[in-house]
Amino acid sequence: MEAVATPLYHFISPLNQKQPRCYSTNFGLVNVAETLPESSLSTSLESLSSLQFDYENKFNSLNSVRAMHAKMIKLSNEWDTKKNMQYFISGYLEFGDFQSAAVLFFVGFAENYLYWNSFLEEYTYFGGTPCEILEVFSELHSKGVNFNTEILAFVLKICSKLRDMWLGLEVHACLIKKGFDLDVYTKCALMNFYGRCCGTESANKVFKETSMHDSLLWNEAILVNLRNEKWTEGLQMFRDMQDLFVKANSLTISKVLQACGKLGALDEGKQIHGYVIRYALESNILIRTALINMYVKNDNIKLARVVFASTDNRNLPCWNSIISGYTALGYLDDAWELFHEMKTCNIKPDIITWNSLLSGHFLHGSYREVLAIVTRMQSAGYQPNRNSITSALQAVSELGYLRIGKEIHCHVLRNGFDYDLHIATSLVDMYVKNDDLTSAKAVFDCMKNRNIFAWNSLISGYSCKGHFEKAGDLLDQMKEEGIKPDIVTYNSMLSGYSTSNCIKEALGMIRRIKSSGMSPNVISWTSLVSGCSQQGYFREAFEFLTQMQDEGIKVNSVTVASLLQACAGLSLLHIGKEIHCLCIRNDFIDDVYVSTALIDMYSKCGNLENAQKVFQNLEDKTLASWNSMITGFAIYGLGTEAISLFDKMREAKIQPDAITFIALLSSCKHSGLLDKGWKYFDHMKTDFGVIPTIEHYSCMVDLLGRVGYLDEASDFIQSMPMEPNAAVWGALLTSCRIHGNVELAEIAAEHLFKLEPYNAANYALMMNLYAISNRWKDVDRIRDKMEAMGVKIGPVWSWLKVSQRIHIFSTAGKTHPEEGEIFFELYKLISEMKKLGYKPDTECVVQNFSEVEKEKALLGHTEKLAITYGLIRTTSPAPIRVINNTRICSDCHKVAKYMSLLRRREIFLKDGVRFHHFRDGKCSCCDFWYWTSVVNTVILVISSSVIISPSQSA
């Protein structure tokens, strides 16, 4: 007959204010070993003798408990009946005398382990700690009180929970002395103790030293390994167990299935599923739930759904498992359908259900939906717990919704969650990511127990914002409080230095990591590579990559994305392709950051076709990938294609952001699409909620000026809601240069000389404009001003790759060894062009030369020389790819078109702003561009450029 042991407080009336919880516990020795066999014995309390005592009376103080206890001992021969003892134990617990309660329990109930769990639960409910029970046990044991095997086993269980290794070892010694260590239940308790306190090796040793391995021991041995996350070892023990035809219980099977999920061992999981069917265990709801979780962890939602559908008695955990599986794998709509179906089956969702939906939506980037679910959950009567609040705070961090984050913070304070370490750390992180370091520090200062995650988050916030002194102070304070910095701490500082252009300090942090006894990991080196790529130190990024590889650190997807950014900056198409192959070999290609970086790299390296292929092959196109592709079309001057892609993006329900509209407006300005540009600028705020920034205004000034609306561009600048910056005035000055408007150009130049007094390009533009207008005195005046300011125009260069070597053509440096052959071919090409109608555009030369001298000067432009060398040393159909550090002049643009026609070759030329794709005498820009290769023309006081080839390996 199965019965239930009654908790102690059921024998007395409820005491002051504390309302006892209503629970009952099935006791069995399996609880001692934390193993659940298929069946366990239970007992009921024997009928207790009735005493002449009013159990309804309440104790009003600890002294009253002690007085009544003493009176009962003196006057009654039956004072130690179970009912009396339970009454006094509850009284002692109520008034905080935990030691007396424990002593009384040891004396009265030591012979029967079946009461232990009930006592321990009530003991902790009233505020006692298991440590005090162990102290009483140790005291009684030292006084010679003998305990049987059940009590010693239960004490081992408490030692396991408290990690009290020394007392546990003493108990083990006592068991050996008394000859109890051969008892199977004691062996289970010992394995549990050693597994928690000493590791699985010691626990397995206990198991191996046991001569008779029955099912209880096998199950406990497997559970000990799995509890310590020794998934492979646990699975192997399960195989060994089956070889000996020992039957596993339901708890073991469920844990082994969990191991299959952790290891991604789908085949093994299917075999265990077969075992479950063979032994007719599929009706066990615990195993069913474990099977669902196993298939979900192995990304096989179909089989998980099959198991779920074949389950008749679906309980709440079963529903939660399948819903959690769908959300974890990104099937959010299916998860909601199951959620509604669950309610129709009269299964009420709990907080776990809601949290599964929250975490799934956050994991797959549906951050706004996370906040909506929190609101919906509260409307349904569920209060968010720590997991719910954490998901909401993480969503706020991603969305940048600081106001909502503060509202959640208020909710945390109102509901007393501020003591929760996990939530407090999430609050610090939320404020850091929303650039509110003052609030982050305030939350941090209020935390009583700060974990290393909170320290790292705040240090990261300060270092990433360039507040290195405050970050260093926190690092020192952290050490003073006994918290040892880990690799994440140092990486936070390293990342801050890297992104703030403090490369030397970042390298110093690498040395500091090594001196602290740790090794820089992939994140450390990636921070350096990424920082260099972001700051434009592309060569240094590759140098750090070499050091990283020398130390045996393998790249990850973030490293690869940073390297692709460096390739885009240097236009290293061949290296970019090699990295693309690396991505395919290492399964990085599906990473959204890598794929977006690939699109950007191919676009900026002159291979728009490959960029489109990468984009089209993307299954999950993010906003960043759409933006990269639109930007790619923009830099090639393909405005119509960029607008068409934007329309497809809207059809895909992707919400554009500020970067999207910068790309769109850039494509419009490169293609002269004024009406489209105005349309997007006017609608970006009203239709999409994107507030125009200075970059958007700069694009519009550029667009208006390019098409000749200079007065409108000037009026537009005056109406701007913010102060115009150098980019805005630079756009106007460039437009004035195109259309020869000296008056407006002088106004723009005056602002630019104040905002950027050392930018040589601004002075060069004005000299170019004055030269076209034959105002040579003004040209000399600007040149004198530059000399007085110490402003110098740097060398102009163009380069291309031929036969795995980089060839650079520059206005400064050594001459190319094949200079004669290059000029011979160029003269020949010019002669052929003139027969087709080519006339040199001598307006590109700002020097006061004769027309003949100007024509000679045009031949020295580095773009022409690089393209000519490419025609000599490469064969069709390979395209010629030339990179130039200034904007191409009108004459070079015209010559490149003729060259592509005469030699039937594709020519890709990247200037300082955009790409030009020449084919069959036409350019992708449709000749809508402006002549601002001014630095080239100003420098060409020398009739022929100096040509160098450092013969660098690619």
Short mmCIF file of C-alpha atoms in Angstrom, two decimals, residues 548-928:
data_model
loop_
_atom_site.label_atom_id
_atom_site.label_comp_id
_atom_site.label_asym_id
_atom_site.label_seq_id
_atom_site.Cartn_x
_atom_site.Cartn_y
_atom_site.Cartn_z
CA MET A 548 47.79 35.24 -35.10
CA GLN A 549 48.48 32.29 -37.37
CA ASP A 550 52.05 31.99 -36.04
CA GLU A 551 50.58 31.45 -32.57
CA GLY A 552 48.32 28.70 -33.85
CA ILE A 553 45.05 30.62 -33.48
CA LYS A 554 42.43 29.73 -36.08
CA VAL A 555 40.30 32.50 -37.55
CA ASN A 556 36.56 32.70 -36.86
CA SER A 557 33.77 34.32 -38.84
CA VAL A 558 34.38 37.76 -37.28
CA THR A 559 38.06 37.61 -38.20
CA VAL A 560 37.13 36.70 -41.76
CA ALA A 561 34.63 39.56 -42.01
CA SER A 562 37.32 42.01 -40.81
CA LEU A 563 39.83 40.66 -43.33
CA LEU A 564 37.29 41.07 -46.11
CA GLN A 565 36.88 44.67 -45.02
CA ALA A 566 40.65 45.13 -45.35
CA CYS A 567 40.55 43.53 -48.82
CA ALA A 568 37.80 45.97 -49.82
CA GLY A 569 39.88 48.90 -48.54
CA LEU A 570 42.94 47.83 -50.54
CA SER A 571 40.92 46.48 -53.49
CA LEU A 572 42.73 43.15 -53.17
CA LEU A 573 40.33 41.08 -55.23
CA HIS A 574 42.63 38.05 -55.49
CA ILE A 575 43.06 37.81 -51.69
CA GLY A 576 39.34 38.40 -51.25
CA LYS A 577 38.62 35.42 -53.48
CA GLU A 578 41.01 33.28 -51.45
CA ILE A 579 39.20 34.29 -48.26
CA HIS A 580 35.91 33.44 -49.98
CA CYS A 581 37.26 29.92 -50.57
CA LEU A 582 38.29 29.77 -46.92
CA CYS A 583 34.72 30.69 -45.94
CA ILE A 584 33.31 27.87 -48.03
CA ARG A 585 35.76 25.31 -46.59
CA ASN A 586 35.04 26.33 -42.99
CA ASP A 587 31.25 26.77 -43.33
CA PHE A 588 31.46 30.53 -42.70
CA ILE A 589 29.50 31.29 -45.85
CA ASP A 590 26.13 31.14 -44.06
CA ASP A 591 27.24 33.65 -41.44
CA VAL A 592 25.33 36.87 -42.08
CA TYR A 593 28.32 39.11 -41.27
CA VAL A 594 30.63 37.16 -43.55
CA SER A 595 28.18 37.12 -46.46
CA THR A 596 27.58 40.87 -46.10
CA ALA A 597 31.34 41.49 -45.99
CA LEU A 598 31.73 39.38 -49.15
CA ILE A 599 29.15 41.51 -50.99
CA ASP A 600 30.94 44.66 -49.88
CA MET A 601 34.37 43.27 -50.81
CA TYR A 602 33.37 42.19 -54.31
CA SER A 603 31.59 45.49 -54.93
CA LYS A 604 34.59 47.58 -53.86
CA CYS A 605 37.09 45.35 -55.66
CA GLY A 606 35.46 45.75 -59.06
CA ASN A 607 33.55 42.49 -59.33
CA LEU A 608 29.90 43.47 -59.06
CA GLU A 609 28.82 40.23 -60.73
CA ASN A 610 30.21 38.09 -57.89
CA ALA A 611 28.69 40.46 -55.33
CA GLN A 612 25.28 39.86 -56.90
CA LYS A 613 25.83 36.09 -56.87
CA VAL A 614 26.65 36.10 -53.15
CA PHE A 615 23.60 38.25 -52.47
CA GLN A 616 21.25 36.09 -54.54
CA ASN A 617 22.48 32.90 -52.82
CA LEU A 618 21.68 34.30 -49.39
CA GLU A 619 18.64 32.56 -47.92
CA ASP A 620 18.23 34.92 -44.98
CA LYS A 621 18.84 38.39 -46.39
CA THR A 622 19.32 40.86 -43.55
CA LEU A 623 19.03 44.63 -43.74
CA ALA A 624 22.84 44.89 -43.81
CA SER A 625 23.08 42.62 -46.86
CA TRP A 626 20.42 44.63 -48.73
CA ASN A 627 22.26 47.85 -47.86
CA SER A 628 25.59 46.45 -49.07
CA MET A 629 24.12 45.44 -52.42
CA ILE A 630 22.37 48.78 -52.93
CA THR A 631 25.66 50.53 -52.07
CA GLY A 632 27.40 48.32 -54.61
CA PHE A 633 25.07 49.50 -57.36
CA ALA A 634 25.54 53.08 -56.18
CA ILE A 635 29.34 53.11 -56.51
CA TYR A 636 29.00 51.78 -60.07
CA GLY A 637 26.53 54.52 -60.93
CA LEU A 638 23.72 52.01 -61.52
CA GLY A 639 20.95 54.11 -60.03
CA THR A 640 18.06 52.30 -61.74
CA GLU A 641 19.29 48.91 -60.47
CA ALA A 642 19.72 50.30 -56.94
CA ILE A 643 16.14 51.63 -56.92
CA SER A 644 14.80 48.34 -58.28
CA LEU A 645 16.59 46.45 -55.51
CA PHE A 646 15.15 48.84 -52.93
CA ASP A 647 11.66 48.06 -54.20
CA LYS A 648 12.35 44.32 -53.85
CA MET A 649 13.60 44.95 -50.34
CA ARG A 650 10.31 46.60 -49.41
CA GLU A 651 8.40 43.68 -50.95
CA ALA A 652 10.42 41.39 -48.65
CA LYS A 653 9.07 43.40 -45.66
CA ILE A 654 12.54 44.67 -44.72
CA GLN A 655 12.39 48.05 -42.97
CA PRO A 656 15.03 50.45 -44.39
CA ASP A 657 17.27 52.48 -42.11
CA ALA A 658 19.46 55.59 -42.44
CA ILE A 659 22.21 53.66 -44.25
CA THR A 660 19.70 52.42 -46.83
CA PHE A 661 18.76 55.97 -47.75
CA ILE A 662 22.39 57.13 -47.89
CA ALA A 663 22.99 54.33 -50.43
CA LEU A 664 19.83 55.26 -52.38
CA LEU A 665 20.63 58.97 -52.49
CA SER A 666 24.22 58.19 -53.52
CA SER A 667 22.97 56.05 -56.39
CA CYS A 668 20.66 58.90 -57.45
CA LYS A 669 23.47 61.48 -57.38
CA HIS A 670 25.82 59.21 -59.35
CA SER A 671 23.10 58.71 -61.97
CA GLY A 672 21.59 62.21 -62.02
CA LEU A 673 18.16 61.00 -60.84
CA LEU A 674 17.05 64.26 -59.24
CA ASP A 675 13.31 63.52 -59.01
CA LYS A 676 13.93 60.10 -57.44
CA GLY A 677 16.39 61.65 -55.02
CA TRP A 678 13.88 64.27 -53.88
CA LYS A 679 11.22 61.58 -53.53
CA TYR A 680 13.31 59.40 -51.21
CA PHE A 681 14.57 62.37 -49.21
CA ASP A 682 11.05 63.70 -48.66
CA HIS A 683 9.54 60.29 -47.79
CA MET A 684 12.29 58.81 -45.63
CA LYS A 685 10.92 60.45 -42.49
CA THR A 686 7.18 60.46 -43.22
CA ASP A 687 6.92 56.93 -44.64
CA PHE A 688 9.76 55.12 -42.89
CA GLY A 689 10.44 57.08 -39.70
CA VAL A 690 14.09 57.73 -40.62
CA ILE A 691 15.24 61.21 -39.61
CA PRO A 692 17.66 62.75 -42.18
CA THR A 693 21.22 63.22 -40.93
CA ILE A 694 24.03 65.44 -42.19
CA GLU A 695 25.05 62.64 -44.59
CA HIS A 696 21.62 62.69 -46.26
CA TYR A 697 21.74 66.48 -46.62
CA SER A 698 25.22 66.23 -48.12
CA CYS A 699 23.94 63.75 -50.72
CA MET A 700 21.13 66.11 -51.69
CA VAL A 701 23.49 69.10 -52.04
CA ASP A 702 25.72 66.94 -54.24
CA LEU A 703 22.74 65.77 -56.33
CA LEU A 704 21.38 69.30 -56.85
CA GLY A 705 24.81 70.67 -57.73
CA ARG A 706 25.71 67.92 -60.18
CA VAL A 707 22.63 68.53 -62.31
CA GLY A 708 23.33 72.29 -62.33
CA TYR A 709 20.90 73.56 -59.69
CA LEU A 710 23.62 75.48 -57.84
CA ASP A 711 21.38 78.24 -56.46
CA GLU A 712 18.91 75.64 -55.19
CA ALA A 713 21.80 73.74 -53.59
CA SER A 714 22.95 76.93 -51.87
CA ASP A 715 19.41 77.68 -50.61
CA PHE A 716 19.10 74.06 -49.45
CA ILE A 717 22.24 74.48 -47.34
CA GLN A 718 20.82 77.62 -45.74
CA SER A 719 17.60 75.78 -44.80
CA MET A 720 19.34 72.82 -43.16
CA PRO A 721 18.31 72.20 -39.52
CA MET A 722 21.95 71.58 -38.55
CA GLU A 723 25.23 73.37 -39.17
CA PRO A 724 26.73 72.38 -42.57
CA ASN A 725 29.94 70.38 -42.29
CA ALA A 726 32.90 70.02 -44.64
CA ALA A 727 31.17 67.30 -46.67
CA VAL A 728 28.25 69.63 -47.47
CA TRP A 729 30.45 72.58 -48.50
CA GLY A 730 32.76 70.19 -50.38
CA ALA A 731 29.81 68.89 -52.41
CA LEU A 732 28.87 72.45 -53.34
CA LEU A 733 32.46 73.39 -54.26
CA THR A 734 32.78 70.34 -56.49
CA SER A 735 29.55 71.21 -58.29
CA CYS A 736 30.77 74.77 -58.78
CA ARG A 737 33.95 73.36 -60.34
CA ILE A 738 31.85 71.28 -62.76
CA HIS A 739 29.70 74.21 -63.87
CA GLY A 740 32.32 76.97 -63.55
CA ASN A 741 30.51 79.03 -60.92
CA VAL A 742 33.38 80.95 -59.30
CA GLU A 743 31.19 83.14 -57.09
CA LEU A 744 29.50 80.30 -55.18
CA ALA A 745 32.75 78.32 -55.21
CA GLU A 746 34.53 81.10 -53.31
CA ILE A 747 31.79 81.07 -50.64
CA ALA A 748 32.08 77.30 -50.26
CA ALA A 749 35.90 77.46 -50.24
CA GLU A 750 35.90 80.10 -47.53
CA HIS A 751 33.95 77.75 -45.24
CA LEU A 752 36.13 74.79 -46.18
CA PHE A 753 39.39 76.64 -45.48
CA LYS A 754 38.08 77.26 -41.95
CA LEU A 755 36.72 73.77 -41.37
CA GLU A 756 39.60 71.89 -43.04
CA PRO A 757 42.58 74.25 -43.21
CA TYR A 758 45.00 71.43 -44.08
CA ASN A 759 42.95 69.56 -46.70
CA ALA A 760 44.90 69.99 -49.94
CA ALA A 761 41.98 68.85 -52.12
CA ASN A 762 39.97 72.01 -51.32
CA TYR A 763 42.81 74.30 -52.39
CA ALA A 764 43.38 72.19 -55.51
CA LEU A 765 39.72 72.51 -56.53
CA MET A 766 39.86 76.30 -56.34
CA MET A 767 43.12 76.45 -58.29
CA ASN A 768 41.53 74.23 -60.93
CA LEU A 769 38.48 76.48 -61.18
CA TYR A 770 40.59 79.66 -61.36
CA ALA A 771 42.79 78.09 -64.05
CA ILE A 772 39.76 77.25 -66.21
CA SER A 773 38.67 80.88 -65.83
CA ASN A 774 42.19 82.11 -66.78
CA ARG A 775 42.55 83.77 -63.36
CA TRP A 776 46.21 82.84 -62.99
CA LYS A 777 46.88 85.43 -60.31
CA ASP A 778 44.27 83.75 -58.14
CA VAL A 779 45.92 80.40 -58.85
CA ASP A 780 49.21 81.81 -57.57
CA ARG A 781 47.43 83.34 -54.55
CA ILE A 782 45.98 79.97 -53.55
CA ARG A 783 49.36 78.28 -54.11
CA ASP A 784 51.05 80.89 -51.89
CA LYS A 785 48.42 80.35 -49.21
CA MET A 786 49.10 76.63 -49.27
CA GLU A 787 52.83 77.21 -48.87
CA ALA A 788 52.21 79.59 -45.97
CA MET A 789 49.98 77.01 -44.28
CA GLY A 790 52.42 74.19 -44.98
CA VAL A 791 49.82 72.30 -46.98
CA LYS A 792 51.23 69.93 -49.57
CA ILE A 793 49.51 67.84 -52.18
CA GLY A 794 50.49 64.23 -51.85
CA PRO A 795 51.58 62.02 -54.72
CA VAL A 796 49.06 60.60 -57.13
CA TRP A 797 49.25 56.88 -57.84
CA SER A 798 47.50 54.11 -59.70
CA TRP A 799 48.21 50.40 -59.42
CA LEU A 800 47.21 47.10 -60.93
CA LYS A 801 48.13 43.46 -60.41
CA VAL A 802 49.89 41.56 -63.20
CA SER A 803 51.22 38.01 -62.83
CA GLN A 804 50.85 37.95 -59.04
CA ARG A 805 52.75 41.22 -58.61
CA ILE A 806 51.54 44.72 -57.76
CA HIS A 807 52.71 47.46 -60.17
CA ILE A 808 52.40 51.02 -58.88
CA PHE A 809 52.52 54.10 -61.13
CA SER A 810 53.11 57.26 -59.14
CA THR A 811 54.08 60.91 -59.51
CA ALA A 812 56.85 60.29 -57.00
CA GLY A 813 59.31 57.43 -56.87
CA LYS A 814 61.44 55.29 -59.13
CA THR A 815 60.77 54.93 -62.81
CA HIS A 816 59.29 51.74 -64.14
CA PRO A 817 61.84 49.50 -65.92
CA GLU A 818 59.46 49.18 -68.89
CA GLU A 819 58.74 52.91 -69.13
CA GLY A 820 59.79 53.16 -72.79
CA GLU A 821 57.54 50.34 -73.93
CA ILE A 822 54.60 51.78 -71.99
CA PHE A 823 54.89 55.24 -73.60
CA PHE A 824 55.43 53.71 -77.04
CA GLU A 825 52.16 51.77 -76.72
CA LEU A 826 50.36 54.80 -75.30
CA TYR A 827 51.45 57.05 -78.22
CA LYS A 828 50.28 54.37 -80.61
CA LEU A 829 46.88 54.15 -78.89
CA ILE A 830 46.47 57.96 -78.89
CA SER A 831 47.21 58.04 -82.61
CA GLU A 832 44.52 55.39 -83.26
CA MET A 833 42.05 57.28 -81.05
CA LYS A 834 42.52 60.52 -82.92
CA LYS A 835 41.54 58.75 -86.13
CA LEU A 836 38.27 57.86 -84.38
CA GLY A 837 37.66 61.46 -83.33
CA TYR A 838 39.46 61.73 -79.99
CA LYS A 839 40.51 65.22 -78.95
CA PRO A 840 42.55 65.75 -75.74
CA ASP A 841 40.69 67.65 -73.00
CA THR A 842 43.41 70.15 -72.11
CA GLU A 843 41.16 71.94 -69.61
CA CYS A 844 42.20 69.24 -67.15
CA VAL A 845 45.68 70.84 -66.97
CA VAL A 846 45.70 73.86 -64.69
CA GLN A 847 49.21 75.01 -65.57
CA ASN A 848 49.70 78.00 -67.89
CA PHE A 849 51.17 75.89 -70.68
CA SER A 850 50.73 75.87 -74.42
CA GLU A 851 48.24 73.41 -75.89
CA VAL A 852 51.07 71.14 -77.04
CA GLU A 853 52.59 71.06 -73.58
CA LYS A 854 49.21 70.39 -72.03
CA GLU A 855 48.69 67.40 -74.33
CA LYS A 856 52.06 66.01 -73.26
CA ALA A 857 51.15 66.56 -69.60
CA LEU A 858 47.95 64.56 -70.05
CA LEU A 859 49.99 61.56 -71.22
CA GLY A 860 51.63 61.37 -67.79
CA HIS A 861 48.41 60.70 -65.89
CA THR A 862 48.91 57.55 -63.85
CA GLU A 863 45.57 55.98 -64.88
CA LYS A 864 46.57 56.00 -68.56
CA LEU A 865 49.94 54.45 -67.80
CA ALA A 866 48.47 51.71 -65.62
CA ILE A 867 45.79 50.78 -68.15
CA THR A 868 48.34 50.78 -70.98
CA TYR A 869 50.63 48.46 -69.03
CA GLY A 870 47.67 46.17 -68.40
CA LEU A 871 46.95 46.03 -72.14
CA ILE A 872 50.58 45.10 -72.82
CA ARG A 873 51.02 42.44 -70.15
CA THR A 874 47.59 40.77 -69.94
CA THR A 875 45.57 38.93 -72.55
CA SER A 876 41.90 38.96 -73.35
CA PRO A 877 39.33 38.13 -72.03
CA ALA A 878 40.76 38.95 -68.59
CA PRO A 879 39.56 42.43 -67.54
CA ILE A 880 42.05 45.11 -66.53
CA ARG A 881 41.54 46.37 -62.99
CA VAL A 882 43.18 49.66 -61.99
CA ILE A 883 42.95 51.40 -58.63
CA ASN A 884 43.54 55.16 -58.44
CA ASN A 885 43.75 57.30 -55.29
CA THR A 886 42.16 60.39 -56.90
CA ARG A 887 39.08 60.99 -58.96
CA ILE A 888 39.57 60.37 -62.66
CA CYS A 889 39.82 63.41 -64.95
CA SER A 890 37.63 63.85 -68.02
CA ASP A 891 40.47 63.17 -70.44
CA CYS A 892 41.46 59.89 -68.76
CA HIS A 893 37.79 58.87 -68.73
CA LYS A 894 37.56 59.58 -72.46
CA VAL A 895 40.80 57.71 -73.21
CA ALA A 896 39.70 54.66 -71.18
CA LYS A 897 36.51 54.43 -73.28
CA TYR A 898 38.52 54.51 -76.51
CA MET A 899 40.99 51.92 -75.18
CA SER A 900 38.17 49.51 -74.31
CA LEU A 901 36.80 49.93 -77.84
CA LEU A 902 40.10 49.63 -79.72
CA ARG A 903 41.46 46.62 -77.80
CA ARG A 904 38.09 44.95 -77.06
CA ARG A 905 38.92 44.74 -73.36
CA GLU A 906 36.89 45.36 -70.21
CA ILE A 907 38.49 47.97 -67.96
CA PHE A 908 37.55 48.49 -64.32
CA LEU A 909 38.88 51.71 -62.84
CA LYS A 910 38.26 52.60 -59.22
CA ASP A 911 38.87 56.25 -58.45
CA GLY A 912 38.60 58.01 -55.11
CA VAL A 913 34.80 57.87 -55.14
CA ARG A 914 33.38 55.19 -57.41
CA PHE A 915 33.94 52.48 -60.00
CA HIS A 916 33.96 52.97 -63.74
CA HIS A 917 33.36 49.92 -65.90
CA PHE A 918 34.47 50.52 -69.49
CA ARG A 919 33.32 48.14 -72.23
CA ASP A 920 32.98 48.62 -76.01
CA GLY A 921 33.61 52.35 -75.76
CA LYS A 922 31.03 52.96 -73.03
CA CYS A 923 31.20 53.48 -69.26
CA SER A 924 28.80 52.24 -66.60
CA CYS A 925 28.46 55.82 -65.30
CA CYS A 926 26.89 56.90 -68.61
CA ASP A 927 29.27 59.91 -68.47
CA PHE A 928 27.37 61.37 -65.53
#
